[in-house]
Amino acid sequence: MMDGKGIPSMEASRGDRHSFLGGALSLICYSRVVSREERCQMKTWKISSQIRMIWKRKMMRRKQRSGRITRRRERSTQRKDLTDIYLLRSYIHLRYVDVSENHLTDLSPLNYLTHLLWLKADGNNLRSAQLNELPYLQVASFAYNQITDTEGISHPRLGSLDLKGNRIRRVTGLDPQKLLSLHTLELRGNQLESTLGINLPKLKNLYLAQNMLKKVEGLENLSNLTTLHLRDNQIETLSGFSKEMASLQYLNLRGNMVTHLEELAKLRDLPKLRALVLLDNPCTDEADYRQEALVQIAHLERLDKDFYEEEERADADEIRQRLKETQEQEAEVEHDSELDQTSM
């Protein structure tokens, strides 16, 4: 018997109960004779369903996390219009500080953050990057302020220093005995008239583009320098490069005022120079510009945007050999004339 809900009644007759139990037993028996192949299919379906569910949950968590990160980044880049960060002096264990795009003129409260690792203070009204020595500071950026000098920067673990877009005319106060770890210095877009004062032997990357430089000087001791950007200056001569700059591999001189191809001979002593950019210099208008550069710098691999072909190398080797023979002949003639004058 069934009750009103279609469920077997507890008061069913004995015959009815036997028929109900028989049906249940028949279902159990049927489940026992399911083939192994069908069981495998059922198990596979369950496993794949579980995998899909796990994957969906993981993707949902990833989207949520990505959304949180995006919102956090947006908040960190919003203009906050701060004029004072005095309250930060109480948070002495802060390690990462970004106070960019404000109206700050003073960073002295950061002197108390002796655990600071990373500092970004771009786009403020700072006139100086001077801070007390912060023993753990590794990255510091003061780009696009009104800074006029490089004094007061003496953090022993500082590896990257960004001062681009300021009003610096001369580099002073960068002590190699204190800046023991500095490998990247960014001074692009200032008002530099000289490269003197950058005596940092550990330096690897130096960016001096968009300044007012007319020559290179005082960089002879940068034995670990691999990259040097001098684009968009007023450089006319390539004096100032020496064999002591033994690690220099990339040199960008685009947009300067180098007129004579003979100046390229002054780069011959840079043993590891592989890439040279000279676009937008008067000397690039010469018909044999590419060939002359390779004749003067035999180990050069790329000029401007193009690598040298084997055929170009062969032609340059031949020209170099002829020049060598001509020079030797001229030296012999000069020597003979001196002997003749002596005998007379």
PDB file of N, CA and C in Angstrom, residues 264-329:
ATOM      1  N   LEU A 264      84.884  57.528 -34.721  1.00  0.00           N
ATOM      2  CA  LEU A 264      84.581  56.151 -34.332  1.00  0.00           C
ATOM      3  C   LEU A 264      85.829  55.380 -33.920  1.00  0.00           C
ATOM      4  N   ALA A 265      86.978  55.810 -34.404  1.00  0.00           N
ATOM      5  CA  ALA A 265      88.232  55.143 -34.040  1.00  0.00           C
ATOM      6  C   ALA A 265      88.480  55.237 -32.530  1.00  0.00           C
ATOM      7  N   LYS A 266      87.884  56.219 -31.858  1.00  0.00           N
ATOM      8  CA  LYS A 266      88.077  56.390 -30.415  1.00  0.00           C
ATOM      9  C   LYS A 266      87.296  55.364 -29.603  1.00  0.00           C
ATOM     10  N   LEU A 267      86.448  54.582 -30.276  1.00  0.00           N
ATOM     11  CA  LEU A 267      85.713  53.509 -29.606  1.00  0.00           C
ATOM     12  C   LEU A 267      86.378  52.155 -29.815  1.00  0.00           C
ATOM     13  N   ARG A 268      87.472  52.163 -30.529  1.00  0.00           N
ATOM     14  CA  ARG A 268      88.147  50.915 -30.884  1.00  0.00           C
ATOM     15  C   ARG A 268      88.673  50.160 -29.676  1.00  0.00           C
ATOM     16  N   ASP A 269      89.012  50.886 -28.611  1.00  0.00           N
ATOM     17  CA  ASP A 269      89.613  50.256 -27.436  1.00  0.00           C
ATOM     18  C   ASP A 269      88.599  49.684 -26.458  1.00  0.00           C
ATOM     19  N   LEU A 270      87.307  49.756 -26.803  1.00  0.00           N
ATOM     20  CA  LEU A 270      86.278  49.172 -25.932  1.00  0.00           C
ATOM     21  C   LEU A 270      86.136  47.702 -26.320  1.00  0.00           C
ATOM     22  N   PRO A 271      86.764  46.781 -25.578  1.00  0.00           N
ATOM     23  CA  PRO A 271      86.905  45.397 -26.044  1.00  0.00           C
ATOM     24  C   PRO A 271      85.603  44.612 -26.172  1.00  0.00           C
ATOM     25  N   LYS A 272      84.556  44.984 -25.408  1.00  0.00           N
ATOM     26  CA  LYS A 272      83.313  44.201 -25.437  1.00  0.00           C
ATOM     27  C   LYS A 272      82.152  44.933 -26.109  1.00  0.00           C
ATOM     28  N   LEU A 273      82.426  46.064 -26.742  1.00  0.00           N
ATOM     29  CA  LEU A 273      81.353  46.816 -27.392  1.00  0.00           C
ATOM     30  C   LEU A 273      80.765  45.991 -28.541  1.00  0.00           C
ATOM     31  N   ARG A 274      79.476  45.696 -28.446  1.00  0.00           N
ATOM     32  CA  ARG A 274      78.805  44.869 -29.451  1.00  0.00           C
ATOM     33  C   ARG A 274      77.691  45.610 -30.175  1.00  0.00           C
ATOM     34  N   ALA A 275      77.067  46.579 -29.513  1.00  0.00           N
ATOM     35  CA  ALA A 275      75.945  47.298 -30.117  1.00  0.00           C
ATOM     36  C   ALA A 275      76.170  48.799 -29.982  1.00  0.00           C
ATOM     37  N   LEU A 276      76.072  49.513 -31.109  1.00  0.00           N
ATOM     38  CA  LEU A 276      76.280  50.959 -31.146  1.00  0.00           C
ATOM     39  C   LEU A 276      75.118  51.604 -31.895  1.00  0.00           C
ATOM     40  N   VAL A 277      74.548  52.656 -31.314  1.00  0.00           N
ATOM     41  CA  VAL A 277      73.449  53.383 -31.957  1.00  0.00           C
ATOM     42  C   VAL A 277      73.919  54.810 -32.231  1.00  0.00           C
ATOM     43  N   LEU A 278      73.924  55.181 -33.527  1.00  0.00           N
ATOM     44  CA  LEU A 278      74.382  56.506 -33.943  1.00  0.00           C
ATOM     45  C   LEU A 278      73.357  57.217 -34.827  1.00  0.00           C
ATOM     46  N   LEU A 279      72.151  56.733 -34.885  1.00  0.00           N
ATOM     47  CA  LEU A 279      71.116  57.366 -35.708  1.00  0.00           C
ATOM     48  C   LEU A 279      70.959  58.843 -35.348  1.00  0.00           C
ATOM     49  N   ASP A 280      70.585  59.641 -36.356  1.00  0.00           N
ATOM     50  CA  ASP A 280      70.320  61.068 -36.144  1.00  0.00           C
ATOM     51  C   ASP A 280      71.553  61.840 -35.709  1.00  0.00           C
ATOM     52  N   ASN A 281      72.735  61.387 -36.143  1.00  0.00           N
ATOM     53  CA  ASN A 281      73.977  62.147 -36.050  1.00  0.00           C
ATOM     54  C   ASN A 281      74.381  62.539 -37.470  1.00  0.00           C
ATOM     55  N   PRO A 282      75.051  63.675 -37.665  1.00  0.00           N
ATOM     56  CA  PRO A 282      75.454  64.081 -39.012  1.00  0.00           C
ATOM     57  C   PRO A 282      76.312  63.046 -39.737  1.00  0.00           C
ATOM     58  N   CYS A 283      77.132  62.280 -39.002  1.00  0.00           N
ATOM     59  CA  CYS A 283      78.032  61.316 -39.640  1.00  0.00           C
ATOM     60  C   CYS A 283      77.288  60.172 -40.329  1.00  0.00           C
ATOM     61  N   THR A 284      76.027  59.945 -39.969  1.00  0.00           N
ATOM     62  CA  THR A 284      75.282  58.835 -40.578  1.00  0.00           C
ATOM     63  C   THR A 284      74.841  59.144 -42.004  1.00  0.00           C
ATOM     64  N   ASP A 285      75.020  60.400 -42.430  1.00  0.00           N
ATOM     65  CA  ASP A 285      74.669  60.764 -43.814  1.00  0.00           C
ATOM     66  C   ASP A 285      75.747  60.354 -44.795  1.00  0.00           C
ATOM     67  N   GLU A 286      76.928  59.979 -44.300  1.00  0.00           N
ATOM     68  CA  GLU A 286      78.017  59.531 -45.174  1.00  0.00           C
ATOM     69  C   GLU A 286      77.634  58.213 -45.857  1.00  0.00           C
ATOM     70  N   ALA A 287      78.032  58.080 -47.112  1.00  0.00           N
ATOM     71  CA  ALA A 287      77.641  56.913 -47.914  1.00  0.00           C
ATOM     72  C   ALA A 287      78.201  55.611 -47.349  1.00  0.00           C
ATOM     73  N   ASP A 288      79.422  55.638 -46.833  1.00  0.00           N
ATOM     74  CA  ASP A 288      80.070  54.421 -46.332  1.00  0.00           C
ATOM     75  C   ASP A 288      80.034  54.347 -44.809  1.00  0.00           C
ATOM     76  N   TYR A 289      78.993  54.899 -44.233  1.00  0.00           N
ATOM     77  CA  TYR A 289      78.867  54.982 -42.768  1.00  0.00           C
ATOM     78  C   TYR A 289      78.924  53.615 -42.097  1.00  0.00           C
ATOM     79  N   ARG A 290      78.111  52.669 -42.551  1.00  0.00           N
ATOM     80  CA  ARG A 290      78.082  51.342 -41.916  1.00  0.00           C
ATOM     81  C   ARG A 290      79.423  50.626 -42.067  1.00  0.00           C
ATOM     82  N   GLN A 291      79.998  50.727 -43.257  1.00  0.00           N
ATOM     83  CA  GLN A 291      81.262  50.040 -43.504  1.00  0.00           C
ATOM     84  C   GLN A 291      82.396  50.642 -42.687  1.00  0.00           C
ATOM     85  N   GLU A 292      82.445  51.959 -42.617  1.00  0.00           N
ATOM     86  CA  GLU A 292      83.505  52.629 -41.864  1.00  0.00           C
ATOM     87  C   GLU A 292      83.429  52.289 -40.380  1.00  0.00           C
ATOM     88  N   ALA A 293      82.211  52.188 -39.839  1.00  0.00           N
ATOM     89  CA  ALA A 293      82.052  51.842 -38.426  1.00  0.00           C
ATOM     90  C   ALA A 293      82.633  50.466 -38.143  1.00  0.00           C
ATOM     91  N   LEU A 294      82.397  49.514 -39.041  1.00  0.00           N
ATOM     92  CA  LEU A 294      82.910  48.157 -38.840  1.00  0.00           C
ATOM     93  C   LEU A 294      84.414  48.087 -39.072  1.00  0.00           C
ATOM     94  N   VAL A 295      84.929  48.911 -39.971  1.00  0.00           N
ATOM     95  CA  VAL A 295      86.376  48.963 -40.191  1.00  0.00           C
ATOM     96  C   VAL A 295      87.068  49.470 -38.925  1.00  0.00           C
ATOM     97  N   GLN A 296      86.493  50.463 -38.292  1.00  0.00           N
ATOM     98  CA  GLN A 296      87.097  51.048 -37.104  1.00  0.00           C
ATOM     99  C   GLN A 296      86.906  50.172 -35.865  1.00  0.00           C
ATOM    100  N   ILE A 297      85.745  49.472 -35.768  1.00  0.00           N
ATOM    101  CA  ILE A 297      85.438  48.656 -34.583  1.00  0.00           C
ATOM    102  C   ILE A 297      85.157  47.239 -35.066  1.00  0.00           C
ATOM    103  N   ALA A 298      86.203  46.428 -35.170  1.00  0.00           N
ATOM    104  CA  ALA A 298      86.099  45.115 -35.799  1.00  0.00           C
ATOM    105  C   ALA A 298      85.148  44.162 -35.072  1.00  0.00           C
ATOM    106  N   HIS A 299      84.998  44.299 -33.756  1.00  0.00           N
ATOM    107  CA  HIS A 299      84.182  43.361 -32.976  1.00  0.00           C
ATOM    108  C   HIS A 299      82.721  43.802 -32.851  1.00  0.00           C
ATOM    109  N   LEU A 300      82.330  44.878 -33.550  1.00  0.00           N
ATOM    110  CA  LEU A 300      80.959  45.365 -33.493  1.00  0.00           C
ATOM    111  C   LEU A 300      80.019  44.353 -34.155  1.00  0.00           C
ATOM    112  N   GLU A 301      78.892  44.083 -33.510  1.00  0.00           N
ATOM    113  CA  GLU A 301      77.913  43.127 -34.046  1.00  0.00           C
ATOM    114  C   GLU A 301      76.664  43.801 -34.589  1.00  0.00           C
ATOM    115  N   ARG A 302      76.288  44.933 -33.997  1.00  0.00           N
ATOM    116  CA  ARG A 302      75.064  45.610 -34.442  1.00  0.00           C
ATOM    117  C   ARG A 302      75.277  47.106 -34.467  1.00  0.00           C
ATOM    118  N   LEU A 303      74.888  47.733 -35.572  1.00  0.00           N
ATOM    119  CA  LEU A 303      74.928  49.186 -35.701  1.00  0.00           C
ATOM    120  C   LEU A 303      73.508  49.683 -35.901  1.00  0.00           C
ATOM    121  N   ASP A 304      73.089  50.581 -35.035  1.00  0.00           N
ATOM    122  CA  ASP A 304      71.702  51.063 -35.043  1.00  0.00           C
ATOM    123  C   ASP A 304      70.753  49.882 -34.865  1.00  0.00           C
ATOM    124  N   LYS A 305      69.887  49.610 -35.836  1.00  0.00           N
ATOM    125  CA  LYS A 305      68.900  48.550 -35.649  1.00  0.00           C
ATOM    126  C   LYS A 305      69.263  47.248 -36.367  1.00  0.00           C
ATOM    127  N   ASP A 306      70.370  47.261 -37.114  1.00  0.00           N
ATOM    128  CA  ASP A 306      70.684  46.112 -37.973  1.00  0.00           C
ATOM    129  C   ASP A 306      71.985  45.432 -37.569  1.00  0.00           C
ATOM    130  N   PHE A 307      71.949  44.098 -37.597  1.00  0.00           N
ATOM    131  CA  PHE A 307      73.156  43.309 -37.366  1.00  0.00           C
ATOM    132  C   PHE A 307      73.986  43.277 -38.652  1.00  0.00           C
ATOM    133  N   TYR A 308      75.281  43.131 -38.501  1.00  0.00           N
ATOM    134  CA  TYR A 308      76.173  43.028 -39.652  1.00  0.00           C
ATOM    135  C   TYR A 308      76.098  41.638 -40.271  1.00  0.00           C
ATOM    136  N   GLU A 309      76.120  41.590 -41.609  1.00  0.00           N
ATOM    137  CA  GLU A 309      76.137  40.328 -42.342  1.00  0.00           C
ATOM    138  C   GLU A 309      77.576  39.880 -42.542  1.00  0.00           C
ATOM    139  N   GLU A 310      77.739  38.593 -42.859  1.00  0.00           N
ATOM    140  CA  GLU A 310      79.079  38.039 -43.080  1.00  0.00           C
ATOM    141  C   GLU A 310      79.787  38.720 -44.248  1.00  0.00           C
ATOM    142  N   GLU A 311      79.040  39.064 -45.273  1.00  0.00           N
ATOM    143  CA  GLU A 311      79.630  39.733 -46.424  1.00  0.00           C
ATOM    144  C   GLU A 311      80.198  41.101 -46.047  1.00  0.00           C
ATOM    145  N   GLU A 312      79.475  41.816 -45.186  1.00  0.00           N
ATOM    146  CA  GLU A 312      79.956  43.118 -44.729  1.00  0.00           C
ATOM    147  C   GLU A 312      81.234  42.956 -43.909  1.00  0.00           C
ATOM    148  N   ARG A 313      81.293  41.893 -43.127  1.00  0.00           N
ATOM    149  CA  ARG A 313      82.486  41.646 -42.318  1.00  0.00           C
ATOM    150  C   ARG A 313      83.697  41.343 -43.200  1.00  0.00           C
ATOM    151  N   ALA A 314      83.476  40.561 -44.237  1.00  0.00           N
ATOM    152  CA  ALA A 314      84.565  40.212 -45.149  1.00  0.00           C
ATOM    153  C   ALA A 314      85.114  41.462 -45.847  1.00  0.00           C
ATOM    154  N   ASP A 315      84.210  42.339 -46.284  1.00  0.00           N
ATOM    155  CA  ASP A 315      84.645  43.577 -46.950  1.00  0.00           C
ATOM    156  C   ASP A 315      85.431  44.460 -45.983  1.00  0.00           C
ATOM    157  N   ALA A 316      84.954  44.539 -44.737  1.00  0.00           N
ATOM    158  CA  ALA A 316      85.645  45.375 -43.743  1.00  0.00           C
ATOM    159  C   ALA A 316      87.027  44.810 -43.425  1.00  0.00           C
ATOM    160  N   ASP A 317      87.140  43.482 -43.340  1.00  0.00           N
ATOM    161  CA  ASP A 317      88.447  42.853 -43.081  1.00  0.00           C
ATOM    162  C   ASP A 317      89.428  43.171 -44.205  1.00  0.00           C
ATOM    163  N   GLU A 318      88.939  43.139 -45.423  1.00  0.00           N
ATOM    164  CA  GLU A 318      89.799  43.422 -46.573  1.00  0.00           C
ATOM    165  C   GLU A 318      90.284  44.877 -46.557  1.00  0.00           C
ATOM    166  N   ILE A 319      89.375  45.796 -46.285  1.00  0.00           N
ATOM    167  CA  ILE A 319      89.748  47.217 -46.210  1.00  0.00           C
ATOM    168  C   ILE A 319      90.738  47.444 -45.079  1.00  0.00           C
ATOM    169  N   ARG A 320      90.500  46.793 -43.953  1.00  0.00           N
ATOM    170  CA  ARG A 320      91.395  46.937 -42.799  1.00  0.00           C
ATOM    171  C   ARG A 320      92.798  46.432 -43.130  1.00  0.00           C
ATOM    172  N   GLN A 321      92.872  45.341 -43.865  1.00  0.00           N
ATOM    173  CA  GLN A 321      94.173  44.780 -44.247  1.00  0.00           C
ATOM    174  C   GLN A 321      94.914  45.718 -45.191  1.00  0.00           C
ATOM    175  N   ARG A 322      94.192  46.304 -46.147  1.00  0.00           N
ATOM    176  CA  ARG A 322      94.831  47.239 -47.085  1.00  0.00           C
ATOM    177  C   ARG A 322      95.341  48.479 -46.357  1.00  0.00           C
ATOM    178  N   LEU A 323      94.556  48.968 -45.417  1.00  0.00           N
ATOM    179  CA  LEU A 323      94.986  50.125 -44.640  1.00  0.00           C
ATOM    180  C   LEU A 323      96.254  49.825 -43.838  1.00  0.00           C
ATOM    181  N   LYS A 324      96.299  48.608 -43.291  1.00  0.00           N
ATOM    182  CA  LYS A 324      97.470  48.205 -42.520  1.00  0.00           C
ATOM    183  C   LYS A 324      98.715  48.159 -43.402  1.00  0.00           C
ATOM    184  N   GLU A 325      98.591  47.592 -44.600  1.00  0.00           N
ATOM    185  CA  GLU A 325      99.725  47.508 -45.525  1.00  0.00           C
ATOM    186  C   GLU A 325     100.187  48.895 -45.955  1.00  0.00           C
ATOM    187  N   THR A 326      99.220  49.785 -46.200  1.00  0.00           N
ATOM    188  CA  THR A 326      99.561  51.152 -46.602  1.00  0.00           C
ATOM    189  C   THR A 326     100.311  51.875 -45.488  1.00  0.00           C
ATOM    190  N   GLN A 327      99.856  51.694 -44.277  1.00  0.00           N
ATOM    191  CA  GLN A 327     100.521  52.334 -43.133  1.00  0.00           C
ATOM    192  C   GLN A 327     101.939  51.804 -42.949  1.00  0.00           C
ATOM    193  N   GLU A 328     102.123  50.508 -43.158  1.00  0.00           N
ATOM    194  CA  GLU A 328     103.450  49.914 -43.020  1.00  0.00           C
ATOM    195  C   GLU A 328     104.394  50.443 -44.097  1.00  0.00           C
ATOM    196  N   GLN A 329     103.889  50.590 -45.316  1.00  0.00           N
ATOM    197  CA  GLN A 329     104.710  51.132 -46.397  1.00  0.00           C
ATOM    198  C   GLN A 329     105.104  52.576 -46.123  1.00  0.00           C
TER     199      GLN A 329
END
